[in-house]
XYZ file of C-alpha atoms in Angstrom:
555
model
C -37.536 -3.899 -7.474
C -34.616 -6.277 -6.981
C -35.245 -9.444 -4.988
C -33.656 -9.606 -1.551
C -30.470 -11.645 -1.188
C -30.894 -15.153 0.174
C -29.156 -15.427 3.567
C -27.210 -18.410 4.944
C -29.876 -19.202 7.555
C -32.490 -19.413 4.787
C -30.650 -22.157 2.877
C -31.599 -25.017 5.223
C -28.066 -25.500 6.524
C -27.132 -27.469 9.635
C -26.852 -25.365 12.814
C -23.237 -26.451 13.315
C -22.394 -25.171 9.849
C -24.185 -21.872 10.501
C -22.183 -21.414 13.729
C -18.906 -21.934 11.838
C -20.002 -19.431 9.165
C -20.798 -16.893 11.907
C -17.364 -17.461 13.507
C -15.748 -16.664 10.154
C -17.555 -13.309 10.210
C -19.590 -13.881 7.054
C -22.700 -11.791 7.631
C -24.157 -12.619 4.211
C -23.224 -14.800 1.236
C -21.364 -13.498 -1.803
C -23.120 -13.620 -5.168
C -21.554 -16.955 -6.183
C -22.443 -18.460 -2.796
C -26.042 -17.221 -2.933
C -26.591 -18.718 -6.402
C -24.509 -21.914 -6.198
C -25.285 -23.297 -2.714
C -29.079 -23.830 -3.184
C -28.521 -25.399 -6.627
C -25.818 -27.698 -5.230
C -28.083 -28.767 -2.378
C -30.691 -29.746 -4.966
C -28.115 -32.159 -6.426
C -27.436 -30.294 -9.687
C -24.099 -30.276 -11.504
C -22.633 -26.765 -11.588
C -20.203 -24.964 -13.868
C -19.442 -21.592 -12.263
C -17.311 -18.693 -13.402
C -16.663 -16.022 -10.823
C -13.694 -13.780 -10.404
C -10.853 -14.414 -7.981
C -11.698 -13.506 -4.388
C -15.464 -13.911 -4.852
C -15.818 -16.840 -2.423
C -15.800 -19.821 -4.811
C -14.194 -22.181 -2.260
C -17.010 -21.740 0.269
C -19.577 -21.926 -2.558
C -18.780 -25.633 -3.005
C -17.434 -26.450 0.483
C -20.673 -25.532 2.283
C -22.978 -27.787 0.188
C -20.429 -30.642 0.295
C -20.319 -30.518 4.119
C -24.104 -30.128 4.361
C -24.737 -33.202 2.206
C -22.280 -35.290 4.241
C -23.937 -34.206 7.506
C -27.363 -35.104 6.078
C -26.147 -38.539 4.961
C -24.710 -39.190 8.447
C -28.293 -39.068 9.795
C -28.738 -42.538 8.267
C -26.651 -45.432 9.571
C -23.883 -45.775 7.026
C -20.341 -47.041 6.926
C -17.538 -44.496 7.057
C -16.371 -43.794 3.499
C -14.934 -41.165 1.152
C -17.976 -39.215 -0.070
C -16.344 -36.159 -1.703
C -13.226 -35.589 -3.793
C -11.790 -32.093 -4.367
C -9.253 -31.834 -7.182
C -6.876 -28.865 -7.136
C -4.065 -27.927 -9.550
C -1.497 -26.921 -6.906
C -0.350 -28.025 -3.474
C -0.736 -24.495 -2.126
C -4.397 -24.451 -3.124
C -4.837 -27.936 -1.610
C -3.710 -26.664 1.788
C -5.925 -23.605 1.464
C -8.999 -25.745 0.683
C -8.247 -28.017 3.646
C -7.975 -25.015 5.981
C -11.312 -23.634 4.725
C -12.996 -27.036 5.110
C -11.680 -27.437 8.659
C -12.891 -23.960 9.612
C -16.362 -24.796 8.298
C -16.401 -28.138 10.148
C -15.115 -26.721 13.453
C -18.381 -27.714 15.211
C -18.766 -31.059 13.443
C -15.183 -32.262 13.017
C -16.064 -35.719 14.378
C -18.747 -36.163 11.737
C -16.902 -34.664 8.757
C -13.224 -35.491 8.440
C -11.068 -33.802 5.801
C -7.696 -35.046 4.473
C -5.321 -33.123 2.197
C -3.057 -35.533 0.283
C -1.532 -32.982 -2.079
C 1.242 -31.710 0.159
C 3.549 -34.554 1.169
C 6.051 -36.204 -1.128
C 5.698 -39.796 0.025
C 2.605 -41.755 -1.060
C 3.328 -44.476 1.520
C 3.270 -42.009 4.438
C -0.259 -40.938 3.450
C -1.632 -44.484 3.372
C -2.666 -44.525 7.090
C -4.642 -41.278 6.596
C -6.622 -42.785 3.722
C -7.129 -46.101 5.493
C -9.312 -44.196 7.977
C -11.569 -43.239 5.032
C -11.965 -39.479 5.553
C -15.238 -37.985 4.303
C -13.482 -35.438 2.061
C -10.201 -35.990 0.199
C -8.356 -32.983 -1.268
C -5.509 -33.531 -3.732
C -3.940 -32.924 -7.118
C -4.989 -35.293 -9.941
C -1.563 -36.940 -10.088
C -1.480 -37.603 -6.345
C -5.061 -38.948 -6.217
C -4.322 -41.239 -9.183
C -1.161 -42.537 -7.478
C -3.226 -43.528 -4.415
C -5.921 -45.112 -6.573
C -3.315 -47.210 -8.398
C -1.747 -48.210 -5.064
C -5.237 -49.161 -3.809
C -4.849 -46.785 -0.857
C -8.019 -45.065 -2.044
C -11.207 -46.641 -3.413
C -13.867 -44.392 -4.955
C -15.888 -46.467 -7.448
C -18.480 -47.591 -4.887
C -18.807 -44.643 -2.500
C -18.091 -41.279 -4.157
C -21.070 -38.906 -4.215
C -19.517 -35.532 -5.090
C -16.485 -34.308 -7.037
C -15.191 -30.741 -7.208
C -12.622 -29.380 -9.653
C -11.267 -26.068 -8.331
C -9.448 -23.636 -10.659
C -10.619 -25.890 -13.476
C -9.009 -23.823 -16.247
C -5.577 -24.570 -14.813
C -5.709 -28.375 -14.699
C -4.900 -29.034 -18.356
C -2.276 -26.282 -18.560
C -0.455 -27.922 -15.634
C -0.241 -31.163 -17.595
C -2.956 -33.049 -15.692
C -5.051 -34.001 -18.723
C -3.827 -37.616 -18.903
C -4.008 -38.054 -15.104
C -7.552 -36.730 -15.036
C -8.759 -39.045 -17.799
C -7.173 -42.048 -16.086
C -8.682 -40.993 -12.774
C -12.222 -40.989 -14.233
C -11.979 -44.759 -14.783
C -11.901 -45.224 -10.984
C -15.067 -43.206 -10.322
C -18.697 -44.430 -10.182
C -21.061 -43.764 -13.075
C -23.237 -41.339 -11.124
C -21.945 -38.530 -8.923
C -22.521 -34.801 -8.546
C -19.866 -32.510 -10.063
C -18.770 -28.903 -9.518
C -16.390 -27.016 -11.821
C -15.121 -23.699 -10.436
C -13.082 -21.297 -12.537
C -12.239 -17.620 -12.959
C -12.225 -17.964 -16.773
C -14.088 -20.057 -19.351
C -11.281 -21.365 -21.528
C -11.159 -24.240 -24.013
C -9.812 -26.439 -21.214
C -12.892 -25.736 -19.101
C -15.162 -26.648 -22.017
C -13.262 -29.930 -22.419
C -13.696 -30.670 -18.693
C -17.377 -29.824 -18.928
C -17.832 -32.528 -21.576
C -15.896 -35.044 -19.470
C -17.412 -34.478 -16.038
C -20.765 -32.699 -16.097
C -24.281 -33.927 -16.903
C -26.801 -31.189 -17.826
C -25.031 -28.606 -15.643
C -26.342 -25.273 -14.460
C -23.949 -22.666 -15.868
C -23.354 -19.605 -13.677
C -21.620 -16.622 -15.288
C -21.913 -14.155 -12.481
C -19.604 -11.320 -13.496
C -19.339 -9.720 -16.904
C -15.865 -8.499 -15.992
C -13.229 -10.947 -14.814
C -11.666 -8.282 -12.566
C -13.248 -5.634 -10.298
C -14.066 -2.262 -11.882
C -11.931 0.870 -11.586
C -13.704 2.028 -8.412
C -12.145 -0.946 -6.592
C -9.115 -1.930 -8.697
C -6.857 0.640 -10.339
C -4.633 -0.740 -13.100
C -1.614 1.144 -14.397
C 1.202 0.554 -16.865
C 4.559 2.235 -17.239
C 6.877 1.768 -20.206
C 10.444 1.035 -19.143
C 13.351 -1.143 -20.236
C 15.451 -3.539 -18.143
C 17.678 -1.117 -16.205
C 14.801 1.313 -15.727
C 12.690 -1.478 -14.164
C 15.204 -1.824 -11.325
C 15.586 1.941 -10.991
C 11.830 2.407 -10.859
C 11.094 -0.369 -8.344
C 13.839 0.946 -6.049
C 12.461 4.492 -6.250
C 8.825 3.491 -5.730
C 9.621 1.408 -2.640
C 12.344 3.569 -1.093
C 10.389 6.803 -1.475
C 7.305 4.971 -0.165
C 5.260 5.750 -3.257
C 4.072 2.127 -3.036
C 2.676 1.337 0.401
C 1.098 -1.726 1.976
C 1.454 -5.425 1.232
C 2.888 -5.950 -2.228
C 3.097 -9.015 -4.438
C 5.691 -8.798 -7.245
C 5.733 -11.156 -10.200
C 8.810 -11.959 -12.281
C 9.279 -14.325 -15.185
C 11.877 -16.744 -13.759
C 13.229 -17.973 -10.435
C 16.740 -16.538 -10.945
C 15.219 -13.116 -11.570
C 13.244 -13.306 -8.341
C 16.480 -13.817 -6.370
C 18.225 -11.105 -8.351
C 15.434 -8.677 -7.495
C 15.491 -9.726 -3.815
C 19.271 -9.215 -3.523
C 18.998 -5.905 -5.386
C 16.377 -4.598 -2.927
C 18.433 -5.830 0.044
C 21.218 -3.450 -1.047
C 18.911 -0.597 -0.070
C 17.628 -2.154 3.154
C 14.283 -3.172 1.598
C 13.383 -6.659 2.935
C 11.589 -9.028 0.565
C 10.869 -12.751 0.483
C 11.053 -15.136 -2.471
C 8.409 -17.824 -2.896
C 10.608 -20.549 -4.359
C 9.105 -23.531 -6.194
C 12.189 -25.602 -5.257
C 11.368 -25.425 -1.540
C 9.033 -27.943 0.151
C 5.314 -27.191 0.257
C 5.408 -26.708 4.064
C 8.047 -23.979 3.685
C 6.105 -22.223 0.940
C 2.897 -22.257 2.977
C 4.835 -20.979 6.003
C 6.076 -18.036 3.918
C 2.509 -17.266 2.808
C 1.278 -17.458 6.419
C 4.007 -15.069 7.611
C 3.136 -12.640 4.816
C -0.563 -12.814 5.752
C 0.293 -12.179 9.417
C 2.337 -9.088 8.540
C 5.889 -10.313 9.237
C 6.969 -8.737 5.940
C 5.276 -6.721 3.219
C 6.856 -7.864 -0.057
C 6.733 -11.285 -1.722
C 8.531 -11.900 -5.022
C 7.000 -14.787 -6.931
C 6.724 -16.501 -10.294
C 3.821 -18.295 -11.887
C 6.098 -20.548 -13.875
C 3.537 -23.194 -14.804
C 1.147 -20.847 -16.555
C 4.081 -19.092 -18.200
C 5.549 -22.344 -19.404
C 2.244 -23.609 -20.732
C 1.714 -20.579 -22.921
C 5.071 -20.769 -24.640
C 5.041 -22.935 -27.738
C 8.446 -24.557 -27.621
C 9.652 -26.923 -30.298
C 10.461 -30.558 -29.578
C 14.149 -29.849 -30.104
C 14.153 -27.127 -27.471
C 12.353 -29.393 -24.993
C 14.857 -32.154 -25.647
C 17.729 -29.725 -25.198
C 16.411 -28.499 -21.860
C 16.080 -32.090 -20.652
C 19.647 -32.858 -21.697
C 20.882 -29.795 -19.841
C 19.122 -31.032 -16.740
C 17.118 -28.142 -15.397
C 16.650 -27.454 -11.714
C 14.067 -29.608 -9.965
C 10.973 -27.446 -9.650
C 7.750 -28.605 -8.088
C 5.402 -29.644 -10.887
C 2.388 -28.795 -8.736
C 3.566 -25.290 -7.768
C 1.378 -22.275 -8.379
C 1.308 -18.767 -6.960
C -0.881 -16.523 -9.074
C -3.716 -19.050 -9.059
C -5.741 -19.992 -6.008
C -3.329 -19.084 -3.197
C -5.016 -16.881 -0.605
C -2.720 -13.899 -0.037
C -4.629 -11.727 2.423
C -4.938 -7.920 2.343
C -2.687 -7.431 -0.702
C -2.704 -3.713 -1.545
C -0.574 -3.883 -4.692
C 0.375 -6.311 -7.439
C 3.440 -5.305 -9.458
C 4.173 -7.107 -12.725
C 7.934 -6.582 -12.806
C 7.871 -8.862 -15.864
C 4.625 -8.727 -17.823
C 2.714 -12.051 -18.012
C 2.714 -13.933 -21.314
C -1.064 -14.374 -21.643
C -4.354 -12.787 -20.631
C -5.350 -15.538 -18.169
C -2.087 -15.167 -16.259
C -2.602 -11.388 -16.015
C -6.131 -11.866 -14.652
C -5.022 -14.333 -12.000
C -1.974 -12.302 -10.970
C -3.917 -9.068 -10.605
C -6.760 -11.000 -8.945
C -4.545 -11.375 -5.853
C -5.469 -7.794 -4.901
C -8.867 -6.025 -4.632
C -10.399 -9.191 -3.169
C -13.891 -9.142 -1.665
C -14.654 -5.430 -1.071
C -11.055 -4.269 -0.492
C -9.414 -1.763 -2.858
C -6.241 -2.607 -4.758
C -3.722 -1.374 -7.308
C -1.950 -3.189 -10.137
C 1.159 -1.736 -11.800
C 2.786 -3.375 -14.821
C 6.253 -2.586 -16.195
C 6.171 -2.844 -19.997
C 9.242 -3.191 -22.208
C 9.098 -2.620 -25.981
C 9.027 -6.410 -26.572
C 5.872 -6.754 -24.441
C 3.681 -4.193 -26.229
C 1.787 -6.880 -28.190
C 0.965 -8.737 -24.951
C -0.272 -5.485 -23.423
C -2.580 -4.959 -26.404
C -4.038 -8.461 -25.950
C -4.743 -7.825 -22.255
C -6.311 -4.416 -22.942
C -8.521 -5.870 -25.668
C -9.680 -8.726 -23.429
C -10.440 -6.502 -20.428
C -11.922 -3.479 -22.198
C -14.488 -5.402 -24.244
C -16.856 -2.913 -25.909
C -15.756 -0.008 -23.730
C -13.836 2.785 -25.441
C -11.935 3.733 -22.277
C -8.748 1.721 -21.639
C -8.761 -0.289 -18.402
C -4.978 -0.088 -17.992
C -4.044 3.569 -17.648
C -0.532 5.031 -18.010
C 1.190 5.705 -14.694
C 2.137 9.392 -14.681
C 5.745 9.289 -13.560
C 8.617 11.419 -14.873
C 11.646 9.162 -15.165
C 13.988 12.147 -15.627
C 13.239 13.248 -12.051
C 14.862 10.122 -10.613
C 18.016 10.213 -12.763
C 19.964 11.126 -9.617
C 19.298 7.616 -8.266
C 20.654 5.842 -11.350
C 24.270 5.653 -10.174
C 23.107 4.037 -6.920
C 20.971 1.604 -8.874
C 23.910 0.627 -11.108
C 26.151 0.281 -8.051
C 23.679 -2.192 -6.499
C 23.167 -4.119 -9.749
C 26.924 -4.657 -10.118
C 26.993 -6.325 -6.695
C 24.214 -8.771 -7.638
C 26.183 -11.162 -9.852
C 25.171 -14.595 -11.162
C 27.421 -16.106 -8.491
C 25.642 -14.083 -5.806
C 22.254 -15.329 -7.021
C 23.440 -18.945 -7.044
C 24.895 -18.648 -3.541
C 21.692 -17.072 -2.226
C 19.690 -20.043 -3.492
C 22.183 -22.497 -1.965
C 22.003 -20.678 1.353
C 18.218 -20.995 1.414
C 18.356 -24.723 0.632
C 21.009 -25.218 3.325
C 18.753 -23.483 5.842
C 15.885 -25.787 4.827
C 18.092 -28.829 5.510
C 18.920 -27.535 8.992
C 15.240 -26.908 9.774
C 13.912 -30.124 8.214
C 11.909 -32.327 10.574
C 12.540 -35.345 8.337
C 16.324 -34.936 8.688
C 16.199 -34.316 12.440
C 16.616 -38.019 13.289
C 19.389 -38.396 10.709
C 21.340 -35.495 12.215
C 20.903 -36.952 15.714
C 22.524 -40.171 14.467
C 25.151 -38.318 12.420
C 26.165 -35.220 14.418
C 29.318 -34.737 12.333
C 27.218 -34.094 9.207
C 25.215 -31.484 11.102
C 28.407 -29.768 12.283
C 29.813 -29.728 8.745
C 26.608 -28.189 7.463
C 26.502 -25.596 10.223
C 30.163 -24.652 10.025
C 30.295 -24.466 6.283
C 31.688 -21.109 5.184
C 29.216 -18.254 5.425
C 27.721 -17.227 2.133
C 27.691 -13.555 1.300
C 25.368 -13.411 -1.706
C 26.048 -9.753 -2.388
C 28.301 -7.146 -0.828
C 26.003 -4.878 1.171
C 27.018 -1.215 0.977
C 25.571 0.595 4.001
C 25.525 4.039 2.345
C 22.886 2.845 -0.122
C 20.281 2.376 2.634
C 19.880 6.111 3.227
C 18.591 8.678 0.764
C 20.319 12.080 0.856
C 17.856 14.961 0.827
C 19.401 16.491 -2.293
C 18.536 13.376 -4.349
C 14.795 13.562 -3.664
C 12.966 15.276 -6.547
C 11.405 18.632 -5.649
C 7.944 17.359 -6.592
C 8.253 14.493 -4.084
C 9.727 16.370 -1.113
C 6.252 17.039 0.221
C 5.457 13.298 0.070
C 8.752 11.828 1.239
C 10.257 12.578 4.656
C 13.746 11.046 4.741
C 14.226 11.792 8.465
C 11.660 10.787 11.056
C 10.589 13.402 13.600
C 12.296 11.405 16.382
C 15.645 11.579 14.585
C 15.160 15.271 13.842
C 14.694 15.972 17.565
C 17.960 14.145 18.346
C 19.978 16.105 15.825
C 21.148 19.714 16.228
C 21.800 21.660 13.065
C 24.557 24.276 13.162
C 24.838 27.164 10.709
C 27.793 25.446 9.037
C 25.577 22.436 8.148
C 27.573 19.896 10.219
C 25.333 17.482 12.098
C 26.281 16.922 15.727
C 24.363 14.125 17.440
C 24.441 12.834 20.996
C 26.261 9.552 20.241
C 29.554 11.452 19.612
C 29.964 12.234 23.340
C 31.630 9.781 25.734
C 30.010 8.340 28.860
C 31.140 11.212 31.134
C 29.889 13.801 28.688
C 33.422 15.152 27.975
C 35.272 15.307 24.710
C 38.640 13.509 25.356
C 40.375 15.541 22.638
C 39.388 18.820 24.306
C 40.141 17.683 27.889
C 43.630 16.349 27.025
C 46.408 18.667 28.231
C 50.088 18.374 27.275
C 52.373 19.222 30.228
C 55.717 18.525 28.632
C 58.116 15.544 28.694
C 59.668 14.630 32.068
C 63.236 13.414 32.681
C 64.262 10.501 34.932
C 64.159 12.670 38.067
C 60.541 13.622 37.399
C 61.327 17.261 36.463
C 60.114 18.798 33.258
C 62.610 18.566 30.440
C 63.177 22.080 29.123
C 64.180 20.710 25.745
């Protein structure tokens, strides 16, 4: 008989912490939380692997807060007691939000500061001078503050957490992390949290942990087929656009959807392509400020829109073995300034995602796991669909081999879809693709940056002092990224495949009630009548031309 699960109230947690947990609606701990929290409270170092969405953040946040509250019982000076290292700014904000939710009843006793998000180190100095109990940041940002002596850890640090540990080295933080360790005390408790056990995690284990407890809580790195359905469909470049248009426009894909592409330009191209058909989508751009990116994520989570197009450029870049010459060439060309600490597929909490679509297939197994891990979180179901071109077949084989393990059944199943049934949409697809030129993509990106400048709080004072610059920016010529063709928004009934006519209803019942169908097939709707309800062409009567005397001219 299996042992009963340990509940939160049985872990010896502070009442204020238990109240916050209850407010979050957590009736019982997840597996990682049940196993990790008691061990952490005993003071043990922990290396934990648990899949995305399993509650890893709370698994370390709860014991960190509990230990700080316990230490506050003694009379001690205010100091930084815990450091949480994250690979991306987005994850830094997410961790801070979680920490603040858990400390809602003890916010005076446990103060949390996120230093990963803002660009200026000097502006964060006052926050750190107050010595918050928990500091959240990327390795590079924490090291910058340590070197500037805004942050001192060698005498006070008690706990250190590395979240998404397998990503730190691939984001280029190896040197920063090693330099950072020189500023830490000899003894402190460490937590390493990861969805995979890679070589990078093993290297971190050697650097940071002392006789750790290793928790491998799931055999599979993704939920099983009862919760997560994974499909693939083989299609080349033009067919990818045709297929995504058909799936979305015919509502074969429903619910919140996260689409991944391989490069930023492609994300804008896909967005502009979908806009041709009246399908709204939002791009999560690594060139935008962290506040804007987090605002986009918040709007998506609150249901303002259902489709986000994103890249996971850092993990893609790290997996590609480029020669020194190529790297040098790219530097000489002067690439666009992307945020080094940007990450989408890893750590960011997209809520209630029903579908993940790999428009471009990821370049390694880890990236696939973290992309697809955005859906089917906790106990919610999810679907993953990957478009596979002939050049990506080897990558597909690697993913299948990694996920299937000893099982004979493939985890990624072919998506049964007859491409010949949607051939009627191809001309529309080509029409839309012609409108989305390189110039249109570039102008769309400029328009978004211009909008950011207008909305920037930092530039608000500047524009108040320089109103002419604001007027020039506002009255700059309007950008039309792509010519929108209204006829593409609607789908004629004759184009819908016979097999899908039972699924797709191109006209809502409300519109059907408004329209009257005549035997000749001409649609007459109410908006054609004038205000008085008369047709002016039918009511017009010709009475003949009159001469100067007012009599009718017989001619």
